[in-house]
Amino acid sequence: MNLRRRTILQHGAAMLALAVATLSSAPAIAAPVTLRFWDLQWGNASYQVVAQQLVDRFNNEHPDIKVELTIVPWTNWFETFVTAVASGSAPDVSTGASFQPNYFHSQDAILPIDDLIEAMRKDGSLADIPEANLETYHVDGHYIALPWAVDFAGWYYRKDILEKFNIQAPTSWQELREAAKAVTGDGVYGIMSSGDHDKILITLLQNNDGGFFDEDGKPDLLSERNRETVEFLAALQADGSVDRASVGYDGNHAIQAFISGKAAFYLSGPSLLANADAETQAKIGILPPLAGPHGDKGTAAWNAGIMAYSQTQHPKEAMTFIRWWSENETPLWTKAGGGMLPVRASIRKDPFFTESPITTMYADQYLPVAKPIYNKAKQSFPELNAVEGDGFIAKTVQQIWQGKPVDQLLPAAQQRLEAIVNGQ
């Protein structure tokens, strides 16, 4: 080997050593933290696509965090989450049913978001979310979820049917009963319902300033106001104003029957019109909150929250994602028919909401009188999740439509409610 070649080889070896040393001393590029996000199917068939687009946008804006989305179907949703938590495979973040955060908080499975709430309070952004919605998830001194949407029910009506009978839109229970009775006949009913229409009883109990619990959170279905409410529903049935096939319907059947013009009135949430074409939508209106027999107005409200689980290994990143999702979720309504209403006032200013008389009615008149199912108690509690999932409320509605005596209905419902609260 000549001198020139040996020099070149020695120089190359030195450069290689320097390169290796340089690489070994360079800071390593950290892999992004992975968050598993379980979202429920809140909107129409395009919901999953729109939700994934939102997740992709978050991932692009946050290269140090990678969110993986799973859409959880409503069928067996509760068992899905319970199994995941029990097996140590809970998601980092999820949305969920109204009292899901409360239930899992009682199991020490929820990561409080107190620091996130405090940060939002300090920078002023928390003012975008009504305090009443926040309080639903303020339990034992901790915030256990961030509310992102609220659901409640109002009375929809067929304008064409009322116009045919020259009837004005009702403003009270009494006027609703009279109108429903007047239009019933020839295959058209005043009221459409279904065997799983528990919302009609829950809503009217709140409307009449009744409810399921007293101020101490104890079962209170036997109050006089509650009895009046059940008697009102029984009167609609006795008038013949309720489609007697309702007991055999599920919610989808009832909606389609109403939309096809087989009934004048149907109690439902903000997403009802997503099931109708434009021509049919023009024939449907929504009544303002009705006055009960004592003049009370109200409706039942169900918050939906986004929450983090105590099993997460990445609490800081989970909080980052929860806040971002809450601030950027508008397409879940405008592109995916997300149902319910956003709790954020800024999102409700979108023309999607302000240009719709239905959502405007919900936001301006129903939202201010909306009450949670535990409205008379001081705060929510974990048993509410089981109360809503038990099915005894829907069973009571079925028995009303079947004409079972009122005297037998509320005592049985009270007994079941007490059993649930006592963990039986």
Short mmCIF file of C-alpha atoms in Angstrom, two decimals:
data_model
loop_
_atom_site.label_atom_id
_atom_site.label_comp_id
_atom_site.label_asym_id
_atom_site.label_seq_id
_atom_site.Cartn_x
_atom_site.Cartn_y
_atom_site.Cartn_z
CA MET A 1 0.00 0.00 0.00
CA ASN A 2 1.51 3.32 -1.02
CA LEU A 3 1.66 6.36 1.24
CA ARG A 4 -1.11 8.31 -0.57
CA ARG A 5 -3.60 5.40 -0.32
CA ARG A 6 -2.75 4.80 3.37
CA THR A 7 -3.30 8.50 4.07
CA ILE A 8 -6.70 8.44 2.36
CA LEU A 9 -7.78 5.37 4.33
CA GLN A 10 -6.61 6.90 7.60
CA HIS A 11 -8.49 10.12 6.79
CA GLY A 12 -11.65 8.17 5.90
CA ALA A 13 -11.51 6.20 9.14
CA ALA A 14 -11.15 9.41 11.09
CA MET A 15 -14.16 10.98 9.34
CA LEU A 16 -16.23 7.85 9.95
CA ALA A 17 -15.34 7.92 13.65
CA LEU A 18 -16.26 11.59 13.83
CA ALA A 19 -19.59 10.93 12.12
CA VAL A 20 -20.41 8.10 14.51
CA ALA A 21 -19.47 10.26 17.47
CA THR A 22 -21.60 13.12 16.14
CA LEU A 23 -24.62 10.89 15.63
CA SER A 24 -24.30 9.29 19.03
CA SER A 25 -24.16 12.69 20.72
CA ALA A 26 -27.19 14.15 18.78
CA PRO A 27 -30.46 14.36 20.74
CA ALA A 28 -32.79 11.47 19.93
CA ILE A 29 -36.06 12.30 18.13
CA ALA A 30 -38.78 11.22 20.57
CA ALA A 31 -41.61 9.09 19.25
CA PRO A 32 -45.05 10.73 19.62
CA VAL A 33 -47.12 9.80 22.64
CA THR A 34 -50.07 7.63 21.62
CA LEU A 35 -53.52 8.35 23.07
CA ARG A 36 -56.40 5.94 22.59
CA PHE A 37 -59.65 7.91 22.13
CA TRP A 38 -63.00 6.13 22.26
CA ASP A 39 -65.85 8.16 20.83
CA LEU A 40 -69.46 7.04 20.63
CA GLN A 41 -71.57 7.17 17.48
CA TRP A 42 -73.23 10.53 18.10
CA GLY A 43 -74.32 11.55 14.61
CA ASN A 44 -75.36 10.15 11.27
CA ALA A 45 -73.56 7.64 9.03
CA SER A 46 -70.81 10.14 8.21
CA TYR A 47 -69.95 10.76 11.86
CA GLN A 48 -66.99 8.38 11.96
CA VAL A 49 -65.45 9.97 8.86
CA VAL A 50 -65.81 13.48 10.24
CA ALA A 51 -64.50 12.45 13.66
CA GLN A 52 -61.46 10.83 12.01
CA GLN A 53 -60.83 14.01 10.01
CA LEU A 54 -60.82 15.96 13.27
CA VAL A 55 -58.39 13.50 14.85
CA ASP A 56 -56.12 13.71 11.77
CA ARG A 57 -56.13 17.49 12.07
CA PHE A 58 -55.19 17.30 15.75
CA ASN A 59 -52.37 14.87 14.98
CA ASN A 60 -51.01 17.17 12.26
CA GLU A 61 -51.07 20.13 14.65
CA HIS A 62 -49.48 18.11 17.48
CA PRO A 63 -46.58 16.03 16.11
CA ASP A 64 -45.65 14.94 19.64
CA ILE A 65 -49.08 13.31 20.18
CA LYS A 66 -50.76 10.64 18.09
CA VAL A 67 -54.46 10.05 18.80
CA GLU A 68 -55.97 6.76 17.67
CA LEU A 69 -59.75 6.92 17.25
CA THR A 70 -62.18 4.07 17.94
CA ILE A 71 -65.92 4.56 17.42
CA VAL A 72 -67.84 2.62 20.08
CA PRO A 73 -71.37 1.55 19.07
CA TRP A 74 -74.19 2.28 21.50
CA THR A 75 -75.09 -1.39 21.66
CA ASN A 76 -73.56 -2.72 24.90
CA TRP A 77 -71.63 0.53 25.33
CA PHE A 78 -71.70 0.31 29.12
CA GLU A 79 -70.37 -3.26 29.22
CA THR A 80 -67.64 -2.26 26.77
CA PHE A 81 -66.33 0.45 29.08
CA VAL A 82 -66.79 -1.56 32.28
CA THR A 83 -64.83 -4.49 30.81
CA ALA A 84 -62.05 -2.21 29.58
CA VAL A 85 -61.65 -0.48 32.94
CA ALA A 86 -61.76 -3.77 34.87
CA SER A 87 -59.13 -5.35 32.63
CA GLY A 88 -56.77 -2.38 32.78
CA SER A 89 -57.28 -1.53 29.13
CA ALA A 90 -59.36 1.62 29.47
CA PRO A 91 -58.87 4.28 26.79
CA ASP A 92 -56.90 7.40 27.64
CA VAL A 93 -59.84 9.62 26.70
CA SER A 94 -63.47 8.98 25.76
CA THR A 95 -66.83 10.56 25.29
CA GLY A 96 -69.73 8.78 26.95
CA ALA A 97 -73.30 8.70 28.16
CA SER A 98 -74.58 11.43 30.42
CA PHE A 99 -73.60 9.97 33.79
CA GLN A 100 -70.74 7.75 32.65
CA PRO A 101 -68.12 10.07 34.23
CA ASN A 102 -70.01 9.96 37.52
CA TYR A 103 -70.15 6.18 37.55
CA PHE A 104 -66.48 5.67 36.77
CA HIS A 105 -65.51 8.43 39.18
CA SER A 106 -67.14 6.35 41.91
CA GLN A 107 -64.86 3.49 40.80
CA ASP A 108 -61.73 5.72 41.03
CA ALA A 109 -61.34 5.22 37.28
CA ILE A 110 -61.63 8.88 36.21
CA LEU A 111 -58.76 11.36 36.10
CA PRO A 112 -59.99 14.73 37.43
CA ILE A 113 -59.55 17.65 35.06
CA ASP A 114 -59.30 20.32 37.78
CA ASP A 115 -56.07 21.81 36.39
CA LEU A 116 -57.57 22.08 32.92
CA ILE A 117 -60.69 23.82 34.28
CA GLU A 118 -58.55 26.21 36.31
CA ALA A 119 -56.40 27.07 33.28
CA MET A 120 -59.50 27.73 31.18
CA ARG A 121 -60.99 29.83 33.96
CA LYS A 122 -57.82 31.96 34.17
CA ASP A 123 -57.58 32.63 30.43
CA GLY A 124 -61.32 33.36 30.19
CA SER A 125 -62.19 30.55 27.77
CA LEU A 126 -64.29 28.70 30.36
CA ALA A 127 -66.93 31.43 30.07
CA ASP A 128 -67.93 29.82 26.78
CA ILE A 129 -69.44 26.88 28.73
CA PRO A 130 -72.48 27.52 30.97
CA GLU A 131 -71.80 26.99 34.66
CA ALA A 132 -74.88 24.75 34.96
CA ASN A 133 -73.37 22.29 32.49
CA LEU A 134 -70.01 22.35 34.27
CA GLU A 135 -71.68 21.62 37.61
CA THR A 136 -73.09 18.34 36.28
CA TYR A 137 -69.54 17.04 36.34
CA HIS A 138 -68.40 18.83 39.52
CA VAL A 139 -68.47 16.01 42.06
CA ASP A 140 -66.78 15.64 45.45
CA GLY A 141 -64.84 18.84 44.81
CA HIS A 142 -63.44 17.66 41.47
CA TYR A 143 -64.32 18.25 37.83
CA ILE A 144 -64.58 14.80 36.29
CA ALA A 145 -65.41 15.63 32.66
CA LEU A 146 -65.70 18.56 30.28
CA PRO A 147 -69.28 18.91 28.93
CA TRP A 148 -69.36 19.23 25.15
CA ALA A 149 -73.03 18.75 24.26
CA VAL A 150 -76.46 18.75 25.85
CA ASP A 151 -79.55 16.84 24.81
CA PHE A 152 -83.15 17.58 25.70
CA ALA A 153 -86.57 17.08 24.21
CA GLY A 154 -89.22 19.36 22.77
CA TRP A 155 -92.59 18.81 21.15
CA TYR A 156 -92.43 18.69 17.36
CA TYR A 157 -95.66 19.15 15.43
CA ARG A 158 -96.95 18.71 11.91
CA LYS A 159 -97.97 22.12 10.59
CA ASP A 160 -99.97 20.55 7.77
CA ILE A 161 -102.13 18.48 10.14
CA LEU A 162 -102.91 21.41 12.46
CA GLU A 163 -103.68 23.66 9.47
CA LYS A 164 -106.10 21.04 8.12
CA PHE A 165 -108.10 21.28 11.36
CA ASN A 166 -107.52 25.04 11.79
CA ILE A 167 -105.84 24.48 15.15
CA GLN A 168 -103.29 26.86 16.62
CA ALA A 169 -100.00 25.47 17.91
CA PRO A 170 -100.56 24.48 21.59
CA THR A 171 -98.86 26.40 24.39
CA SER A 172 -99.95 24.24 27.35
CA TRP A 173 -100.63 20.63 28.29
CA GLN A 174 -104.37 21.22 28.13
CA GLU A 175 -104.14 22.69 24.61
CA LEU A 176 -101.90 19.81 23.55
CA ARG A 177 -104.46 17.28 24.79
CA GLU A 178 -107.33 19.05 23.02
CA ALA A 179 -105.41 19.34 19.74
CA ALA A 180 -104.25 15.72 19.86
CA LYS A 181 -107.80 14.50 20.40
CA ALA A 182 -109.20 16.73 17.64
CA VAL A 183 -106.86 15.48 14.89
CA THR A 184 -107.05 11.77 15.76
CA GLY A 185 -108.85 9.70 13.13
CA ASP A 186 -108.54 8.14 9.67
CA GLY A 187 -105.20 6.53 10.51
CA VAL A 188 -103.71 9.71 11.99
CA TYR A 189 -103.05 10.03 15.72
CA GLY A 190 -102.46 13.02 17.90
CA ILE A 191 -99.40 11.61 19.66
CA MET A 192 -96.70 9.25 18.39
CA SER A 193 -94.58 7.35 20.88
CA SER A 194 -92.75 4.03 21.24
CA GLY A 195 -92.07 1.28 23.74
CA ASP A 196 -88.67 2.73 24.54
CA HIS A 197 -89.85 6.34 24.78
CA ASP A 198 -88.68 6.92 28.37
CA LYS A 199 -87.83 10.50 27.38
CA ILE A 200 -91.53 11.45 27.34
CA LEU A 201 -91.99 10.59 31.03
CA ILE A 202 -88.66 12.02 32.17
CA THR A 203 -89.32 15.27 30.30
CA LEU A 204 -92.88 15.79 31.50
CA LEU A 205 -91.91 15.10 35.10
CA GLN A 206 -89.40 17.95 34.87
CA ASN A 207 -91.92 20.11 32.97
CA ASN A 208 -94.35 19.79 35.89
CA ASP A 209 -91.65 20.58 38.49
CA GLY A 210 -91.59 16.97 39.65
CA GLY A 211 -88.75 14.52 39.29
CA PHE A 212 -87.13 11.33 40.45
CA PHE A 213 -85.34 12.58 43.58
CA ASP A 214 -85.90 14.96 46.46
CA GLU A 215 -83.45 17.56 47.80
CA ASP A 216 -81.52 14.85 49.65
CA GLY A 217 -81.14 12.70 46.54
CA LYS A 218 -83.68 10.13 47.78
CA PRO A 219 -86.19 8.50 45.38
CA ASP A 220 -89.31 10.65 45.21
CA LEU A 221 -91.53 9.35 42.44
CA LEU A 222 -94.68 9.33 44.60
CA SER A 223 -95.05 13.12 44.78
CA GLU A 224 -98.31 14.77 43.79
CA ARG A 225 -96.71 16.55 40.80
CA ASN A 226 -95.47 13.22 39.46
CA ARG A 227 -98.90 11.68 39.88
CA GLU A 228 -100.41 14.55 37.89
CA THR A 229 -97.93 13.91 35.10
CA VAL A 230 -98.70 10.21 34.81
CA GLU A 231 -102.42 10.97 34.92
CA PHE A 232 -101.95 13.42 32.02
CA LEU A 233 -100.23 10.77 29.90
CA ALA A 234 -102.91 8.26 30.86
CA ALA A 235 -105.56 10.77 29.76
CA LEU A 236 -103.95 11.04 26.32
CA GLN A 237 -104.14 7.26 26.08
CA ALA A 238 -107.75 7.17 27.28
CA ASP A 239 -108.68 9.83 24.68
CA GLY A 240 -107.42 7.48 21.98
CA SER A 241 -104.90 10.13 20.93
CA VAL A 242 -101.84 7.86 21.20
CA ASP A 243 -101.18 5.33 18.47
CA ARG A 244 -101.95 2.03 20.21
CA ALA A 245 -99.18 0.37 18.20
CA SER A 246 -96.67 2.62 19.95
CA VAL A 247 -95.85 -0.01 22.57
CA GLY A 248 -94.45 -2.25 19.84
CA TYR A 249 -92.45 0.51 18.16
CA ASP A 250 -88.85 1.40 18.84
CA GLY A 251 -87.66 4.97 18.51
CA ASN A 252 -86.81 4.69 14.80
CA HIS A 253 -90.29 3.37 13.97
CA ALA A 254 -91.91 6.20 15.90
CA ILE A 255 -89.78 8.84 14.17
CA GLN A 256 -90.56 7.47 10.73
CA ALA A 257 -94.27 7.28 11.55
CA PHE A 258 -94.28 10.92 12.65
CA ILE A 259 -92.24 12.10 9.68
CA SER A 260 -94.57 10.28 7.29
CA GLY A 261 -97.53 12.21 8.69
CA LYS A 262 -99.19 9.53 10.83
CA ALA A 263 -99.24 11.72 13.95
CA ALA A 264 -99.45 15.42 14.78
CA PHE A 265 -97.05 15.54 17.77
CA TYR A 266 -93.84 13.78 18.77
CA LEU A 267 -91.46 14.55 21.63
CA SER A 268 -87.84 14.31 20.54
CA GLY A 269 -84.39 15.89 20.62
CA PRO A 270 -82.65 18.42 18.37
CA SER A 271 -81.56 15.83 15.79
CA LEU A 272 -85.04 14.75 14.68
CA LEU A 273 -85.10 16.69 11.41
CA ALA A 274 -81.94 14.95 10.21
CA ASN A 275 -84.29 12.04 9.42
CA ALA A 276 -86.50 14.08 7.08
CA ASP A 277 -86.03 15.47 3.56
CA ALA A 278 -86.27 19.20 2.92
CA GLU A 279 -89.92 19.05 1.79
CA THR A 280 -90.98 17.25 4.96
CA GLN A 281 -88.87 19.49 7.18
CA ALA A 282 -90.89 22.47 5.93
CA LYS A 283 -94.05 20.80 7.30
CA ILE A 284 -92.62 20.32 10.80
CA GLY A 285 -92.36 22.91 13.53
CA ILE A 286 -91.44 22.86 17.20
CA LEU A 287 -93.61 24.13 20.03
CA PRO A 288 -92.16 26.43 22.69
CA PRO A 289 -91.85 24.85 26.15
CA LEU A 290 -95.40 24.00 27.22
CA ALA A 291 -96.96 25.26 30.43
CA GLY A 292 -97.90 22.43 32.78
CA PRO A 293 -101.08 22.39 34.88
CA HIS A 294 -99.52 24.86 37.36
CA GLY A 295 -97.86 27.02 34.71
CA ASP A 296 -94.39 25.49 35.11
CA LYS A 297 -92.17 25.18 32.07
CA GLY A 298 -89.19 22.88 31.80
CA THR A 299 -87.57 19.99 30.05
CA ALA A 300 -85.10 17.28 30.99
CA ALA A 301 -81.45 17.75 30.04
CA TRP A 302 -78.69 15.25 29.50
CA ASN A 303 -75.09 16.45 29.34
CA ALA A 304 -72.50 14.60 27.31
CA GLY A 305 -68.91 14.87 28.50
CA ILE A 306 -65.41 14.07 27.37
CA MET A 307 -63.25 12.49 30.08
CA ALA A 308 -59.82 11.02 30.84
CA TYR A 309 -59.23 7.77 32.70
CA SER A 310 -56.93 7.29 35.65
CA GLN A 311 -55.21 4.41 33.81
CA THR A 312 -53.71 6.78 31.26
CA GLN A 313 -49.93 7.07 31.25
CA HIS A 314 -50.13 10.46 29.55
CA PRO A 315 -52.34 12.80 31.60
CA LYS A 316 -50.79 16.00 30.23
CA GLU A 317 -51.37 14.98 26.62
CA ALA A 318 -54.88 13.76 27.48
CA MET A 319 -55.76 17.23 28.82
CA THR A 320 -54.33 18.83 25.67
CA PHE A 321 -56.55 16.66 23.50
CA ILE A 322 -59.71 17.15 25.60
CA ARG A 323 -59.39 20.91 25.36
CA TRP A 324 -58.62 20.86 21.63
CA TRP A 325 -61.57 18.55 20.89
CA SER A 326 -63.94 20.77 22.85
CA GLU A 327 -62.77 23.89 20.97
CA ASN A 328 -62.77 22.40 17.47
CA GLU A 329 -65.77 20.05 17.33
CA THR A 330 -68.10 22.21 15.21
CA PRO A 331 -67.91 19.84 12.17
CA LEU A 332 -69.47 17.08 14.28
CA TRP A 333 -72.73 19.01 13.85
CA THR A 334 -72.31 20.86 10.58
CA LYS A 335 -71.00 17.84 8.66
CA ALA A 336 -72.16 14.84 10.67
CA GLY A 337 -75.56 15.71 12.16
CA GLY A 338 -74.18 15.32 15.67
CA GLY A 339 -77.57 15.72 17.33
CA MET A 340 -77.98 17.47 20.67
CA LEU A 341 -76.70 21.04 21.02
CA PRO A 342 -73.13 22.17 21.69
CA VAL A 343 -72.68 23.59 25.18
CA ARG A 344 -70.24 26.19 23.86
CA ALA A 345 -72.01 29.47 23.07
CA SER A 346 -69.37 30.26 20.43
CA ILE A 347 -70.22 27.12 18.46
CA ARG A 348 -73.95 27.85 18.65
CA LYS A 349 -73.23 31.13 16.80
CA ASP A 350 -72.41 29.14 13.67
CA PRO A 351 -75.02 29.74 10.91
CA PHE A 352 -75.79 26.02 11.05
CA PHE A 353 -77.57 26.76 14.33
CA THR A 354 -78.63 30.40 14.00
CA GLU A 355 -80.34 29.89 10.63
CA SER A 356 -82.44 26.95 11.86
CA PRO A 357 -85.71 27.83 13.64
CA ILE A 358 -85.59 24.44 15.38
CA THR A 359 -82.14 24.81 16.92
CA THR A 360 -82.81 28.48 17.64
CA MET A 361 -85.93 27.46 19.58
CA TYR A 362 -83.93 24.84 21.48
CA ALA A 363 -81.10 27.24 22.30
CA ASP A 364 -83.22 30.27 23.19
CA GLN A 365 -86.24 28.73 24.94
CA TYR A 366 -85.54 25.13 25.95
CA LEU A 367 -81.95 25.45 27.14
CA PRO A 368 -82.79 28.07 29.83
CA VAL A 369 -85.48 25.78 31.38
CA ALA A 370 -83.62 22.48 30.97
CA LYS A 371 -83.03 20.49 34.17
CA PRO A 372 -81.00 17.33 34.84
CA ILE A 373 -82.79 14.19 36.04
CA TYR A 374 -81.48 14.82 39.58
CA ASN A 375 -82.59 18.47 39.47
CA LYS A 376 -83.76 18.77 43.08
CA ALA A 377 -80.70 17.06 44.59
CA LYS A 378 -77.56 19.02 45.44
CA GLN A 379 -75.32 17.25 42.92
CA SER A 380 -75.20 14.29 40.56
CA PHE A 381 -74.28 10.85 41.89
CA PRO A 382 -73.03 7.57 40.37
CA GLU A 383 -76.31 5.63 40.68
CA LEU A 384 -77.82 7.90 38.00
CA ASN A 385 -75.99 5.90 35.37
CA ALA A 386 -77.84 2.73 36.46
CA VAL A 387 -81.14 4.61 36.77
CA GLU A 388 -81.00 5.63 33.12
CA GLY A 389 -79.80 2.25 31.92
CA ASP A 390 -82.25 0.07 33.89
CA GLY A 391 -85.30 0.27 31.63
CA PHE A 392 -87.91 0.70 34.36
CA ILE A 393 -88.82 4.16 33.06
CA ALA A 394 -89.53 2.82 29.58
CA LYS A 395 -91.53 -0.02 31.14
CA THR A 396 -93.67 2.50 32.99
CA VAL A 397 -94.35 4.35 29.73
CA GLN A 398 -95.33 1.07 28.04
CA GLN A 399 -97.80 0.33 30.84
CA ILE A 400 -99.32 3.79 30.50
CA TRP A 401 -99.90 3.24 26.77
CA GLN A 402 -101.37 -0.20 27.59
CA GLY A 403 -103.91 1.46 29.90
CA LYS A 404 -102.68 0.03 33.19
CA PRO A 405 -104.24 1.83 36.21
CA VAL A 406 -102.20 4.83 37.35
CA ASP A 407 -102.45 3.75 40.99
CA GLN A 408 -100.27 0.74 40.21
CA LEU A 409 -97.62 2.47 38.11
CA LEU A 410 -95.77 4.93 40.32
CA PRO A 411 -95.48 2.64 43.39
CA ALA A 412 -93.86 -0.04 41.23
CA ALA A 413 -91.53 2.50 39.63
CA GLN A 414 -90.63 3.93 43.05
CA GLN A 415 -89.83 0.44 44.35
CA ARG A 416 -87.51 -0.24 41.42
CA LEU A 417 -85.85 3.18 41.75
CA GLU A 418 -85.16 2.54 45.44
CA ALA A 419 -83.65 -0.84 44.59
CA ILE A 420 -81.30 0.71 42.02
CA VAL A 421 -80.16 3.45 44.38
CA ASN A 422 -79.52 0.80 47.04
CA GLY A 423 -77.41 -1.21 44.61
CA GLN A 424 -79.87 -4.08 44.23
#
